[in-house]
PDB file of C-alpha atoms in Angstrom:
ATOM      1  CA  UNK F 520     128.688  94.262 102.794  1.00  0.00           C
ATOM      2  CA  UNK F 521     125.766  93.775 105.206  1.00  0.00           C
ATOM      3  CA  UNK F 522     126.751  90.633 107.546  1.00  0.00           C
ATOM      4  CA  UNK F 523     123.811  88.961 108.508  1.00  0.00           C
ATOM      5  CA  UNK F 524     123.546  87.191 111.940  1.00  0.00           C
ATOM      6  CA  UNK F 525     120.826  84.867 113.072  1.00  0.00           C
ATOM      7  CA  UNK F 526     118.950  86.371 116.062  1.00  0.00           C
ATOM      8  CA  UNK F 527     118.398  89.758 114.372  1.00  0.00           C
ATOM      9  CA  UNK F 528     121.626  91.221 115.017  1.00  0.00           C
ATOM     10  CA  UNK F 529     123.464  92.353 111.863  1.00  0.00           C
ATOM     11  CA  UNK F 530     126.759  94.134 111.461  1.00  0.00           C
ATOM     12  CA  UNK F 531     128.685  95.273 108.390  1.00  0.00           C
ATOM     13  CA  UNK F 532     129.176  97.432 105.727  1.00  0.00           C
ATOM     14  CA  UNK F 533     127.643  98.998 102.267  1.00  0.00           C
ATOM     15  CA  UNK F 534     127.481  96.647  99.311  1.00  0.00           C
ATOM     16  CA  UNK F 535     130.187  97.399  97.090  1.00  0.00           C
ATOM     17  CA  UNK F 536     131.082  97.304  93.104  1.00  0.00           C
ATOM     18  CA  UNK F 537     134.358  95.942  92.546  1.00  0.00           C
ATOM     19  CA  UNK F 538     136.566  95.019  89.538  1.00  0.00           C
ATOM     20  CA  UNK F 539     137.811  91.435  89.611  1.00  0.00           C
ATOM     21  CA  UNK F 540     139.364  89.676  86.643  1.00  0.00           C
ATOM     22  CA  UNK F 541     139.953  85.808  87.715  1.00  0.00           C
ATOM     23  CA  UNK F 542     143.632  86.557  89.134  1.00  0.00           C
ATOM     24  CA  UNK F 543     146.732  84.046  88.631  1.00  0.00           C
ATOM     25  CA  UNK F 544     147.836  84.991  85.670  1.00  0.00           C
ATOM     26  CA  UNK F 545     145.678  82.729  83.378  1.00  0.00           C
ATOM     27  CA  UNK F 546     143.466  83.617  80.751  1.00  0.00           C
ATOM     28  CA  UNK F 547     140.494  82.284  80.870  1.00  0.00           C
ATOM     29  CA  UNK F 548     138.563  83.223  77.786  1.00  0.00           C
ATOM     30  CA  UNK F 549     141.077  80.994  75.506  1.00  0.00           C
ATOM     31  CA  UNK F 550     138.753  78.087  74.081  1.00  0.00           C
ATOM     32  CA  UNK F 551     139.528  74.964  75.327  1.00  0.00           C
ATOM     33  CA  UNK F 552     141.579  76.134  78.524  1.00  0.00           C
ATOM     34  CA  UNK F 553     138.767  76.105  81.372  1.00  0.00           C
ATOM     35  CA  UNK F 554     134.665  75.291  79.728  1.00  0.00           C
ATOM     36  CA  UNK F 555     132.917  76.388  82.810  1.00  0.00           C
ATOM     37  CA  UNK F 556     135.067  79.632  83.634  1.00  0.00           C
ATOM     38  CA  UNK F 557     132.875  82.612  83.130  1.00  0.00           C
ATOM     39  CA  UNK F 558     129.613  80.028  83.708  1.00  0.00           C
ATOM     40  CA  UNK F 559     128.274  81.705  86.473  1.00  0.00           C
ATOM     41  CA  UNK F 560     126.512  84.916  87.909  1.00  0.00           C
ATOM     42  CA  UNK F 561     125.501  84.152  91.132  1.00  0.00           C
ATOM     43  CA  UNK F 562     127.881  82.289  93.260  1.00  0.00           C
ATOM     44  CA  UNK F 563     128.335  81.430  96.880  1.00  0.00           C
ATOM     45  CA  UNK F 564     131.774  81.140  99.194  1.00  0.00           C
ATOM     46  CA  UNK F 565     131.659  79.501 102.155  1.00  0.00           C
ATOM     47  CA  UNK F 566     134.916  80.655 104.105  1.00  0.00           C
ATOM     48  CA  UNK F 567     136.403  79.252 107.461  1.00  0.00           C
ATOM     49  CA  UNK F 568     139.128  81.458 107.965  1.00  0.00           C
ATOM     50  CA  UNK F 569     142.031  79.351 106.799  1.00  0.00           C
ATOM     51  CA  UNK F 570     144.835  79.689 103.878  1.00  0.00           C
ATOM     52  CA  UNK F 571     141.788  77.491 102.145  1.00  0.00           C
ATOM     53  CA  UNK F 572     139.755  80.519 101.864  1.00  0.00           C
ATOM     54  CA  UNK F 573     142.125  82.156  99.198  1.00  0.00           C
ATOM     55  CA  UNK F 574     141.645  79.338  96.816  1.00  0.00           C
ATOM     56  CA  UNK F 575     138.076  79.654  97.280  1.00  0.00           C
ATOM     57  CA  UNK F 576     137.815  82.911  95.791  1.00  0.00           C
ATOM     58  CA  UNK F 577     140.250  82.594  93.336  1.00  0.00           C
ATOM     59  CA  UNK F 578     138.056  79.733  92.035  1.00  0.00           C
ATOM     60  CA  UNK F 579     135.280  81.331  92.378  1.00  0.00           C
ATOM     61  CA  UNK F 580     136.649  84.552  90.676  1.00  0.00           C
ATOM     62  CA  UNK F 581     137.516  82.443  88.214  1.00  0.00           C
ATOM     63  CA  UNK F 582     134.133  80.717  87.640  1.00  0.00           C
ATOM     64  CA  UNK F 583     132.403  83.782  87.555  1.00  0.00           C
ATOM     65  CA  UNK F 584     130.688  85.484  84.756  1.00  0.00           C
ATOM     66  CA  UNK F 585     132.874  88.607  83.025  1.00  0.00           C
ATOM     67  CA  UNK F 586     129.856  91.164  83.837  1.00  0.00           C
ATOM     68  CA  UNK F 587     127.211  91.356  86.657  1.00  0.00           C
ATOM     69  CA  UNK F 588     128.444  88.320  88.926  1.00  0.00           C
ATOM     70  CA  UNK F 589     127.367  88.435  92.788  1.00  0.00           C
ATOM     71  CA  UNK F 590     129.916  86.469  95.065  1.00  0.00           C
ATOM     72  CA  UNK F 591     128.639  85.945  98.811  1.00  0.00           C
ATOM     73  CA  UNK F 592     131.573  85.061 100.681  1.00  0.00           C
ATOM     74  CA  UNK F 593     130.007  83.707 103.685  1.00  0.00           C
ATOM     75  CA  UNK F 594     131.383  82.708 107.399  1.00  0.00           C
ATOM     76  CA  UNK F 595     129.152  80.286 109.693  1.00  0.00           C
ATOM     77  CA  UNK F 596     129.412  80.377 113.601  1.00  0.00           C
ATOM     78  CA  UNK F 597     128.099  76.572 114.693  1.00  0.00           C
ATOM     79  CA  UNK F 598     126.459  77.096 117.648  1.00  0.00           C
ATOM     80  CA  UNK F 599     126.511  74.381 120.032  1.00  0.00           C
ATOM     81  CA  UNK F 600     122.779  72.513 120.815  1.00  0.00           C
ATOM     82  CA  UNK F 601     123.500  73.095 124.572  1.00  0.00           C
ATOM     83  CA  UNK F 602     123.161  76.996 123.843  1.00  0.00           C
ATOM     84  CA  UNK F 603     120.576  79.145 121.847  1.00  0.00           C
ATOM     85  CA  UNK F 604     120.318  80.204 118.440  1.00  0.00           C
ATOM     86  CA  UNK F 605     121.051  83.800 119.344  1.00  0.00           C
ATOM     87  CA  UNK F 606     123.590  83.093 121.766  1.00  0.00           C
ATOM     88  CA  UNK F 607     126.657  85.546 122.172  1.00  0.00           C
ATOM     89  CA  UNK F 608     129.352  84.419 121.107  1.00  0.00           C
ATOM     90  CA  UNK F 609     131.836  87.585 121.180  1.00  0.00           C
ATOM     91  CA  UNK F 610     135.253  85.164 119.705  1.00  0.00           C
ATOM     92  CA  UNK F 611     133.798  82.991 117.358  1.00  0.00           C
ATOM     93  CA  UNK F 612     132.101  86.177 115.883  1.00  0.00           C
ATOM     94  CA  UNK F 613     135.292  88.205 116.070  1.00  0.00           C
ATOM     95  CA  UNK F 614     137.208  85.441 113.965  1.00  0.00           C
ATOM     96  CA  UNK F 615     134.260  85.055 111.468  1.00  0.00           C
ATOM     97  CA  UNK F 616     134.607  89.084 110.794  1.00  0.00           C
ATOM     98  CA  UNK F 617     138.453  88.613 110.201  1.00  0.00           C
ATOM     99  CA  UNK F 618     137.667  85.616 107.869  1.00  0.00           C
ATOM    100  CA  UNK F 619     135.321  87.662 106.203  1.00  0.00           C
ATOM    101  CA  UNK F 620     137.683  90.759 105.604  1.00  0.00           C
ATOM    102  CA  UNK F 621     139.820  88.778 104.718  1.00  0.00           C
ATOM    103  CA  UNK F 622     138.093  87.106 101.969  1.00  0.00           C
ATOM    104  CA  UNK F 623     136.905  90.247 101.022  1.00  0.00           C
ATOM    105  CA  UNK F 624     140.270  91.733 100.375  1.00  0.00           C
ATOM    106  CA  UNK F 625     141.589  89.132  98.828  1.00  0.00           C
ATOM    107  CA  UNK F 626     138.666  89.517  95.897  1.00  0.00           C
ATOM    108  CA  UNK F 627     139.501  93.198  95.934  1.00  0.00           C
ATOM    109  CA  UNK F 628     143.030  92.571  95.488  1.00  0.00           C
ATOM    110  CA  UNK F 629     142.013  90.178  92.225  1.00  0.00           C
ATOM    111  CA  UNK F 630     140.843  93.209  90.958  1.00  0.00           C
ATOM    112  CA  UNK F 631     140.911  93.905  87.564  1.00  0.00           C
ATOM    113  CA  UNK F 632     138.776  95.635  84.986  1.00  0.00           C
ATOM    114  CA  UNK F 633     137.378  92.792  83.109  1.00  0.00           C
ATOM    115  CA  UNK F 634     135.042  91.737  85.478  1.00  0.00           C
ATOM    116  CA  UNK F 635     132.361  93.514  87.577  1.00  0.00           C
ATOM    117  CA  UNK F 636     131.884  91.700  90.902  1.00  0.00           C
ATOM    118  CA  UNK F 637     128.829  93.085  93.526  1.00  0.00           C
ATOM    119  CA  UNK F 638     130.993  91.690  96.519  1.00  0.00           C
ATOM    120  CA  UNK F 639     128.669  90.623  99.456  1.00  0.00           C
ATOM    121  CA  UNK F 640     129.984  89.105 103.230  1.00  0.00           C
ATOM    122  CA  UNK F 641     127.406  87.526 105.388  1.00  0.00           C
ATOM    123  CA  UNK F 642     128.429  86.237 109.280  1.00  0.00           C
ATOM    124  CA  UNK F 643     125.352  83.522 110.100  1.00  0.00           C
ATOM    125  CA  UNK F 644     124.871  81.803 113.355  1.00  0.00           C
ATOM    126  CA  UNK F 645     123.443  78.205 112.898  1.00  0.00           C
ATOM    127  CA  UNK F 646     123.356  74.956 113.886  1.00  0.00           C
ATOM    128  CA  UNK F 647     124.766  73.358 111.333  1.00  0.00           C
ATOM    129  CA  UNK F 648     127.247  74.701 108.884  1.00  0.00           C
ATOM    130  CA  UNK F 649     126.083  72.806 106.134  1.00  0.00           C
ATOM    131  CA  UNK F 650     122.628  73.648 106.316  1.00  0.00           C
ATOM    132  CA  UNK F 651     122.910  77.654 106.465  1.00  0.00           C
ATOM    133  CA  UNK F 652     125.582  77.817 103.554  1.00  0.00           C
ATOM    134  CA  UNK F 653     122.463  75.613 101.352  1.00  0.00           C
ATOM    135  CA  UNK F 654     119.809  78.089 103.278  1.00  0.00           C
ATOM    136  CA  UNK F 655     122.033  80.698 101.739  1.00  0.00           C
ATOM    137  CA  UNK F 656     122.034  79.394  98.186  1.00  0.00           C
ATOM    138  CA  UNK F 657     118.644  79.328  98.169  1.00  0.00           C
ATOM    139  CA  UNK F 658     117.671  82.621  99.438  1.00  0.00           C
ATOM    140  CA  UNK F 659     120.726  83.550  97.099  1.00  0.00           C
ATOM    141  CA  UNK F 660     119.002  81.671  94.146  1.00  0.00           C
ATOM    142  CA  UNK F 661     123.012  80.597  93.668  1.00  0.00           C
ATOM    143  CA  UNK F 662     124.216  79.123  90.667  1.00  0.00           C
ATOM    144  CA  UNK F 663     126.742  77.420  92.232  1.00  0.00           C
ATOM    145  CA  UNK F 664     128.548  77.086  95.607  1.00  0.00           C
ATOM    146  CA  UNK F 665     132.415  77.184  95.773  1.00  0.00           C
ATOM    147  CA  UNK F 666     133.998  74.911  98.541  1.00  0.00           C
ATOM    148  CA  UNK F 667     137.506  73.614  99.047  1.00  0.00           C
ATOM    149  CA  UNK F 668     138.361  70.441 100.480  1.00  0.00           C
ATOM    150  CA  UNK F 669     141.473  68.551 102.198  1.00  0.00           C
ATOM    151  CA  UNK F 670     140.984  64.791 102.437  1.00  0.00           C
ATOM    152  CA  UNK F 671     141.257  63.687 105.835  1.00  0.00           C
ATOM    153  CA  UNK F 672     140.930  59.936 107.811  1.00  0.00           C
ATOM    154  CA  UNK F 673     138.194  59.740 110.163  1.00  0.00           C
ATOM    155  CA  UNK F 674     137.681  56.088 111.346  1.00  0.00           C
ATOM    156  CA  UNK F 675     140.137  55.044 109.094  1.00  0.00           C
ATOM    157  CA  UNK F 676     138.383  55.961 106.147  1.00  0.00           C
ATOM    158  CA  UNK F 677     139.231  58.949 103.934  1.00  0.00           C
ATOM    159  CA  UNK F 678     136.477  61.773 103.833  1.00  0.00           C
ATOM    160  CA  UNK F 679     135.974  65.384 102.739  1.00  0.00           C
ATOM    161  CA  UNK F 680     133.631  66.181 105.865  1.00  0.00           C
ATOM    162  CA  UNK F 681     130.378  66.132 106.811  1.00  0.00           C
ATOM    163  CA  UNK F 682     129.859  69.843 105.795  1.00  0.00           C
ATOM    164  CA  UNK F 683     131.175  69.443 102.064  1.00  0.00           C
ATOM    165  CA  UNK F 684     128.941  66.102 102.408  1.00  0.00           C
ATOM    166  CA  UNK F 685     125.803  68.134 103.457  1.00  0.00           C
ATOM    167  CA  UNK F 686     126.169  70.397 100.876  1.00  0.00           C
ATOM    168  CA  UNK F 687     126.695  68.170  97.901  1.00  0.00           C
ATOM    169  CA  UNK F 688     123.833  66.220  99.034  1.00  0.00           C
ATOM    170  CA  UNK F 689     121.127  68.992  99.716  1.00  0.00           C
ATOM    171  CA  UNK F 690     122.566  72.087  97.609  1.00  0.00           C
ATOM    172  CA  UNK F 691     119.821  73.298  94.879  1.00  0.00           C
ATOM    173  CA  UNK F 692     122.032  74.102  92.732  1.00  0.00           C
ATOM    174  CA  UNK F 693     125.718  73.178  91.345  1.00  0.00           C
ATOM    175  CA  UNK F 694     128.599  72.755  94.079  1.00  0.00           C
ATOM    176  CA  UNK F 695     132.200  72.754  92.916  1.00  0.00           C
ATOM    177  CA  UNK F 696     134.450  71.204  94.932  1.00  0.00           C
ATOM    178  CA  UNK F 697     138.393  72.485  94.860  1.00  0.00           C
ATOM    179  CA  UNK F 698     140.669  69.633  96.527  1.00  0.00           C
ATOM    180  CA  UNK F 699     143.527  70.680  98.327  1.00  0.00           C
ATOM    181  CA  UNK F 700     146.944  69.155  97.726  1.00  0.00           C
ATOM    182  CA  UNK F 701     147.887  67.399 100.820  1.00  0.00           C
ATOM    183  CA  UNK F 702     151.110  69.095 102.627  1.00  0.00           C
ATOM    184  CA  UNK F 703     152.461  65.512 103.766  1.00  0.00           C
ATOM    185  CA  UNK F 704     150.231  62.444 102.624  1.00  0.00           C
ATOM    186  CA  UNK F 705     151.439  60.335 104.336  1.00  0.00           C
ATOM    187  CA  UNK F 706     151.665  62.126 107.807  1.00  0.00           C
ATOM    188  CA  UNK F 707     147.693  61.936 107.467  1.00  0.00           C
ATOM    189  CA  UNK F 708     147.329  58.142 105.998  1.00  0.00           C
ATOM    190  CA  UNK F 709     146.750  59.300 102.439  1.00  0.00           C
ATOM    191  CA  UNK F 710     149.622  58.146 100.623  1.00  0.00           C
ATOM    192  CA  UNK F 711     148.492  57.300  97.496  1.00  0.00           C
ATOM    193  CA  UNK F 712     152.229  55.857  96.261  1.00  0.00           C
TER     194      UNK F 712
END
């Protein structure tokens, strides 16, 4: 998987071929069960290096076409304003790779052999989070980018965050949005009772 980091640098490994079916247990070629699994071939996985990341690419394994699909799971270092584009940033780099091996195994470990997967992990340096996971879409020519979500307050309002927010607004192509069940609603101000 090459990783790709803004600045020129790049790290990472060979592209690989791997054998994914969509994991769980579920069958997802039953009519009726799930219309859009097996819709795509080109998909993109924005990861942050939390438990979200797993349902990520289970979704996204999931959504993904039986032959020939190309997941990107992708990690984005923001880099502060007050700093350079190309700025080191040894820790923030060093948790992106373990997000990305991470996600990477976890696809790998979905493995099956109903479904070819070309597994690619890309490490970008950017501004804005938002912005490079659409920049990747496009120079992916994505079908469709795979995000989860946990509902948060932020001035007393709920919201999903302004990166889910950039990318629903600016993406080129479809974004699919996985909410996460709350742990404690109403710890956070989101009891819905």
């Amino acid at each position: 998987m090459g990783r790709r980091l803004r600045g020129g640098r790049r790290s990472g490994r060979e592209k690989g071929l791997y054998f994914a079916d969509c994991g769980e247990g579920r069958e997802t070629e039953t009519p009726g069960q799930n219309p859009v699994a097996g819709a795509y071939q080109r998909l993109v996985v924005p990861v942050s290096g939390t438990a979200a990341d797993d349902h990520a690419v289970a979704l996204a394994l999931r959504l993904g076409a039986r032959r020939g699909t190309a997941l990107t799971v992708l990690y984005v270092v923001e880099v502060p304003q007050s700093m350079p584009l190309d700025a080191e940033l040894p820790a923030a780099v060093a948790r992106g790779e373990a997000a990305l091996a991470r996600a990477e195994e976890l696809a790998r470990s979905l493995a099956g052999k109903e479904m070819a997967v070309e597994l690619a992990g890309e490490l970008l340096q950017s501004r804005s989070i938002g912005a490079a996971v659409v920049d990747e879409a496009i120079a992916r020519n994505a079908e469709v980018i795979v995000l989860t979500a946990t509902v948060r307050r932020r001035h007393g309002r709920p919201t999903i965050g302004e990166t889910i927010s950039y990318v629903m607004l600016n993406a080129p192509c479809e974004v699919v949005v996985g909410r996460l069940r709350p742990t404690d609603p109403s710890a956070a101000g989101l009891d819905w009772r």
